[in-house]
PDB file of C-alpha atoms in Angstrom:
ATOM      1  CA  MET A  13       0.347  -0.016  -0.190  1.00 45.00           C
ATOM      2  CA  GLY A  14       2.723   2.222   0.695  1.00 50.00           C
ATOM      3  CA  ASN A  15       2.424   5.883   0.962  1.00 52.00           C
ATOM      4  CA  ASP A  16      -1.077   5.965  -1.256  1.00 55.00           C
ATOM      5  CA  THR A  17      -3.404   9.123   0.398  1.00 57.00           C
ATOM      6  CA  ASN A  18      -6.612   7.214   0.204  1.00 61.00           C
ATOM      7  CA  CYS A  19      -6.023   3.760   1.611  1.00 60.00           C
ATOM      8  CA  ALA A  20      -3.817   3.123   4.865  1.00 57.00           C
ATOM      9  CA  ALA A  21      -2.220  -0.260   5.281  1.00 54.00           C
ATOM     10  CA  GLN A  22      -2.333  -1.323   9.107  1.00 48.00           C
ATOM     11  CA  PRO A  23      -0.094  -3.776  10.207  1.00 56.00           C
ATOM     12  CA  ASP A  24      -2.205  -6.805  10.162  1.00 68.00           C
ATOM     13  CA  GLN A  25      -2.972  -5.333   6.133  1.00 79.00           C
ATOM     14  CA  LYS A  26      -6.018  -4.425   6.988  1.00 85.00           C
ATOM     15  CA  VAL A  27      -7.277  -1.526   4.470  1.00 90.00           C
ATOM     16  CA  THR A  28      -9.145   1.674   5.805  1.00 92.00           C
ATOM     17  CA  LEU A  29     -10.879   3.958   3.135  1.00 95.00           C
ATOM     18  CA  ARG A  30      -9.629   7.359   4.349  1.00 96.00           C
ATOM     19  CA  PRO A  31     -12.331   9.039   2.581  1.00 96.00           C
ATOM     20  CA  VAL A  32     -15.440   6.692   3.407  1.00 97.00           C
ATOM     21  CA  VAL A  33     -14.245   7.421   7.365  1.00 96.00           C
ATOM     22  CA  GLY A  34     -14.161  11.254   6.538  1.00 96.00           C
ATOM     23  CA  LEU A  35     -17.339  11.314   5.275  1.00 97.00           C
ATOM     24  CA  THR A  36     -18.787   9.128   7.767  1.00 96.00           C
ATOM     25  CA  GLU A  37     -17.171   9.388  11.020  1.00 91.00           C
ATOM     26  CA  HIS A  38     -19.060  12.567  12.400  1.00 94.00           C
ATOM     27  CA  LEU A  39     -22.636  11.393  11.220  1.00 97.00           C
ATOM     28  CA  PRO A  40     -25.515  10.690  13.625  1.00 97.00           C
ATOM     29  CA  LYS A  41     -25.523   6.319  14.587  1.00 96.00           C
ATOM     30  CA  ARG A  42     -29.046   5.718  12.870  1.00 96.00           C
ATOM     31  CA  ASP A  43     -27.569   7.674   9.530  1.00 98.00           C
ATOM     32  CA  LEU A  44     -24.294   6.043   9.747  1.00 97.00           C
ATOM     33  CA  GLU A  45     -26.249   2.697  10.832  1.00 97.00           C
ATOM     34  CA  GLN A  46     -28.675   3.129   8.060  1.00 97.00           C
ATOM     35  CA  ILE A  47     -25.925   3.516   5.270  1.00 98.00           C
ATOM     36  CA  THR A  48     -23.820   0.515   6.864  1.00 98.00           C
ATOM     37  CA  ILE A  49     -27.024  -1.497   6.254  1.00 97.00           C
ATOM     38  CA  GLN A  50     -27.419  -0.566   2.379  1.00 97.00           C
ATOM     39  CA  ALA A  51     -23.827  -1.673   2.084  1.00 98.00           C
ATOM     40  CA  ILE A  52     -24.543  -5.170   3.881  1.00 98.00           C
ATOM     41  CA  ARG A  53     -27.448  -5.441   1.435  1.00 97.00           C
ATOM     42  CA  THR A  54     -25.144  -4.703  -1.407  1.00 98.00           C
ATOM     43  CA  HIS A  55     -22.329  -6.613  -0.480  1.00 98.00           C
ATOM     44  CA  ARG A  56     -24.997  -9.594  -0.279  1.00 97.00           C
ATOM     45  CA  ARG A  57     -26.465  -8.663  -3.735  1.00 98.00           C
ATOM     46  CA  LEU A  58     -22.723  -8.262  -5.276  1.00 98.00           C
ATOM     47  CA  ARG A  59     -21.722 -12.017  -3.270  1.00 98.00           C
ATOM     48  CA  ASP A  60     -24.389 -13.688  -4.995  1.00 98.00           C
ATOM     49  CA  ALA A  61     -24.073 -12.296  -8.428  1.00 98.00           C
ATOM     50  CA  ALA A  62     -20.152 -13.477  -8.281  1.00 98.00           C
ATOM     51  CA  GLU A  63     -21.595 -17.061  -6.696  1.00 98.00           C
ATOM     52  CA  ALA A  64     -23.675 -17.125 -10.126  1.00 98.00           C
ATOM     53  CA  LYS A  65     -21.022 -16.147 -12.641  1.00 98.00           C
ATOM     54  CA  TYR A  66     -18.682 -18.587 -10.908  1.00 98.00           C
ATOM     55  CA  GLU A  67     -20.931 -21.215 -11.937  1.00 98.00           C
ATOM     56  CA  GLU A  68     -21.301 -19.973 -15.201  1.00 97.00           C
ATOM     57  CA  TRP A  69     -17.967 -20.316 -15.614  1.00 97.00           C
ATOM     58  CA  ARG A  70     -17.652 -23.643 -14.247  1.00 96.00           C
ATOM     59  CA  LYS A  71     -20.348 -24.528 -16.580  1.00 97.00           C
ATOM     60  CA  ALA A  72     -18.657 -23.257 -19.774  1.00 95.00           C
ATOM     61  CA  PRO A  73     -16.987 -25.209 -22.255  1.00 94.00           C
ATOM     62  CA  PRO A  74     -13.042 -24.924 -22.320  1.00 92.00           C
ATOM     63  CA  VAL A  75     -11.893 -22.089 -23.996  1.00 92.00           C
ATOM     64  CA  ALA A  76      -9.818 -23.164 -27.258  1.00 91.00           C
ATOM     65  CA  SER A  77      -7.384 -19.651 -27.269  1.00 89.00           C
ATOM     66  CA  CYS A  78      -4.622 -19.167 -25.141  1.00 89.00           C
ATOM     67  CA  ASP A  79      -4.277 -15.631 -25.306  1.00 93.00           C
ATOM     68  CA  THR A  80      -7.747 -15.478 -23.373  1.00 95.00           C
ATOM     69  CA  VAL A  81      -9.629 -17.057 -20.073  1.00 95.00           C
ATOM     70  CA  GLY A  82     -12.554 -16.526 -21.766  1.00 95.00           C
ATOM     71  CA  PRO A  83     -15.622 -14.148 -21.197  1.00 96.00           C
ATOM     72  CA  ALA A  84     -17.507 -16.594 -18.548  1.00 97.00           C
ATOM     73  CA  ARG A  85     -14.099 -16.242 -16.381  1.00 96.00           C
ATOM     74  CA  ILE A  86     -13.588 -12.403 -17.102  1.00 97.00           C
ATOM     75  CA  ALA A  87     -17.145 -12.108 -15.815  1.00 98.00           C
ATOM     76  CA  TYR A  88     -16.268 -14.128 -13.104  1.00 98.00           C
ATOM     77  CA  VAL A  89     -13.646 -11.958 -12.080  1.00 98.00           C
ATOM     78  CA  SER A  90     -15.166  -8.946 -12.668  1.00 98.00           C
ATOM     79  CA  ALA A  91     -17.784  -9.869 -10.311  1.00 98.00           C
ATOM     80  CA  MET A  92     -15.616 -10.716  -7.630  1.00 98.00           C
ATOM     81  CA  ILE A  93     -13.614  -7.686  -7.839  1.00 98.00           C
ATOM     82  CA  ASP A  94     -16.525  -5.801  -7.487  1.00 98.00           C
ATOM     83  CA  MET A  95     -17.473  -7.640  -4.630  1.00 98.00           C
ATOM     84  CA  HIS A  96     -14.074  -7.468  -2.832  1.00 97.00           C
ATOM     85  CA  ALA A  97     -14.045  -3.489  -3.239  1.00 97.00           C
ATOM     86  CA  GLN A  98     -17.671  -3.647  -1.510  1.00 98.00           C
ATOM     87  CA  GLN A  99     -16.364  -5.799   1.286  1.00 97.00           C
ATOM     88  CA  THR A 100     -13.625  -3.121   1.972  1.00 97.00           C
ATOM     89  CA  LEU A 101     -16.362  -0.464   2.160  1.00 98.00           C
ATOM     90  CA  LEU A 102     -18.512  -2.008   3.964  1.00 98.00           C
ATOM     91  CA  SER A 103     -15.072  -3.285   6.392  1.00 97.00           C
ATOM     92  CA  THR A 104     -14.694   0.677   6.919  1.00 97.00           C
ATOM     93  CA  LEU A 105     -18.101   1.236   7.645  1.00 98.00           C
ATOM     94  CA  LEU A 106     -18.646  -1.433  10.241  1.00 97.00           C
ATOM     95  CA  ASP A 107     -15.333   0.249  11.984  1.00 96.00           C
ATOM     96  CA  VAL A 108     -16.573   3.581  12.284  1.00 96.00           C
ATOM     97  CA  LEU A 109     -20.096   2.344  13.367  1.00 97.00           C
ATOM     98  CA  GLY A 110     -18.517   0.400  15.884  1.00 96.00           C
ATOM     99  CA  HIS A 111     -20.624  -2.964  15.438  1.00 96.00           C
ATOM    100  CA  VAL A 112     -22.540  -4.992  13.261  1.00 97.00           C
ATOM    101  CA  PRO A 113     -25.891  -3.811  12.405  1.00 96.00           C
ATOM    102  CA  LEU A 114     -28.770  -7.063  12.506  1.00 93.00           C
ATOM    103  CA  VAL A 115     -29.686  -7.149   8.701  1.00 95.00           C
ATOM    104  CA  PRO A 116     -32.524  -9.346   8.211  1.00 90.00           C
ATOM    105  CA  ALA A 117     -32.015 -11.937   5.023  1.00 88.00           C
ATOM    106  CA  ASP A 118     -34.111 -10.133   1.788  1.00 76.00           C
TER     107      ASP A 118
END
């Protein structure tokens, strides 16, 4: 991570999104909890989408070309990137909030 001004690496390699901390640290807890619940729901949706893309990739026929992994795997990798980016956001929000709010399954 180095000296990146948008992320701070902690000794255990945890990433904190400083802009998110700055935007949310002085919000009322009720408002911050609402934002965090939305982030949890978004993460769940992205997780489900990534799992679906994984299944599509596993069922896709092998790619004949050596210069690409194929569209199904690219879609899976892209979905995983989206999910992990959302997880980093969610982790930062949970740190600022100080607890994990209860969010019923959809």
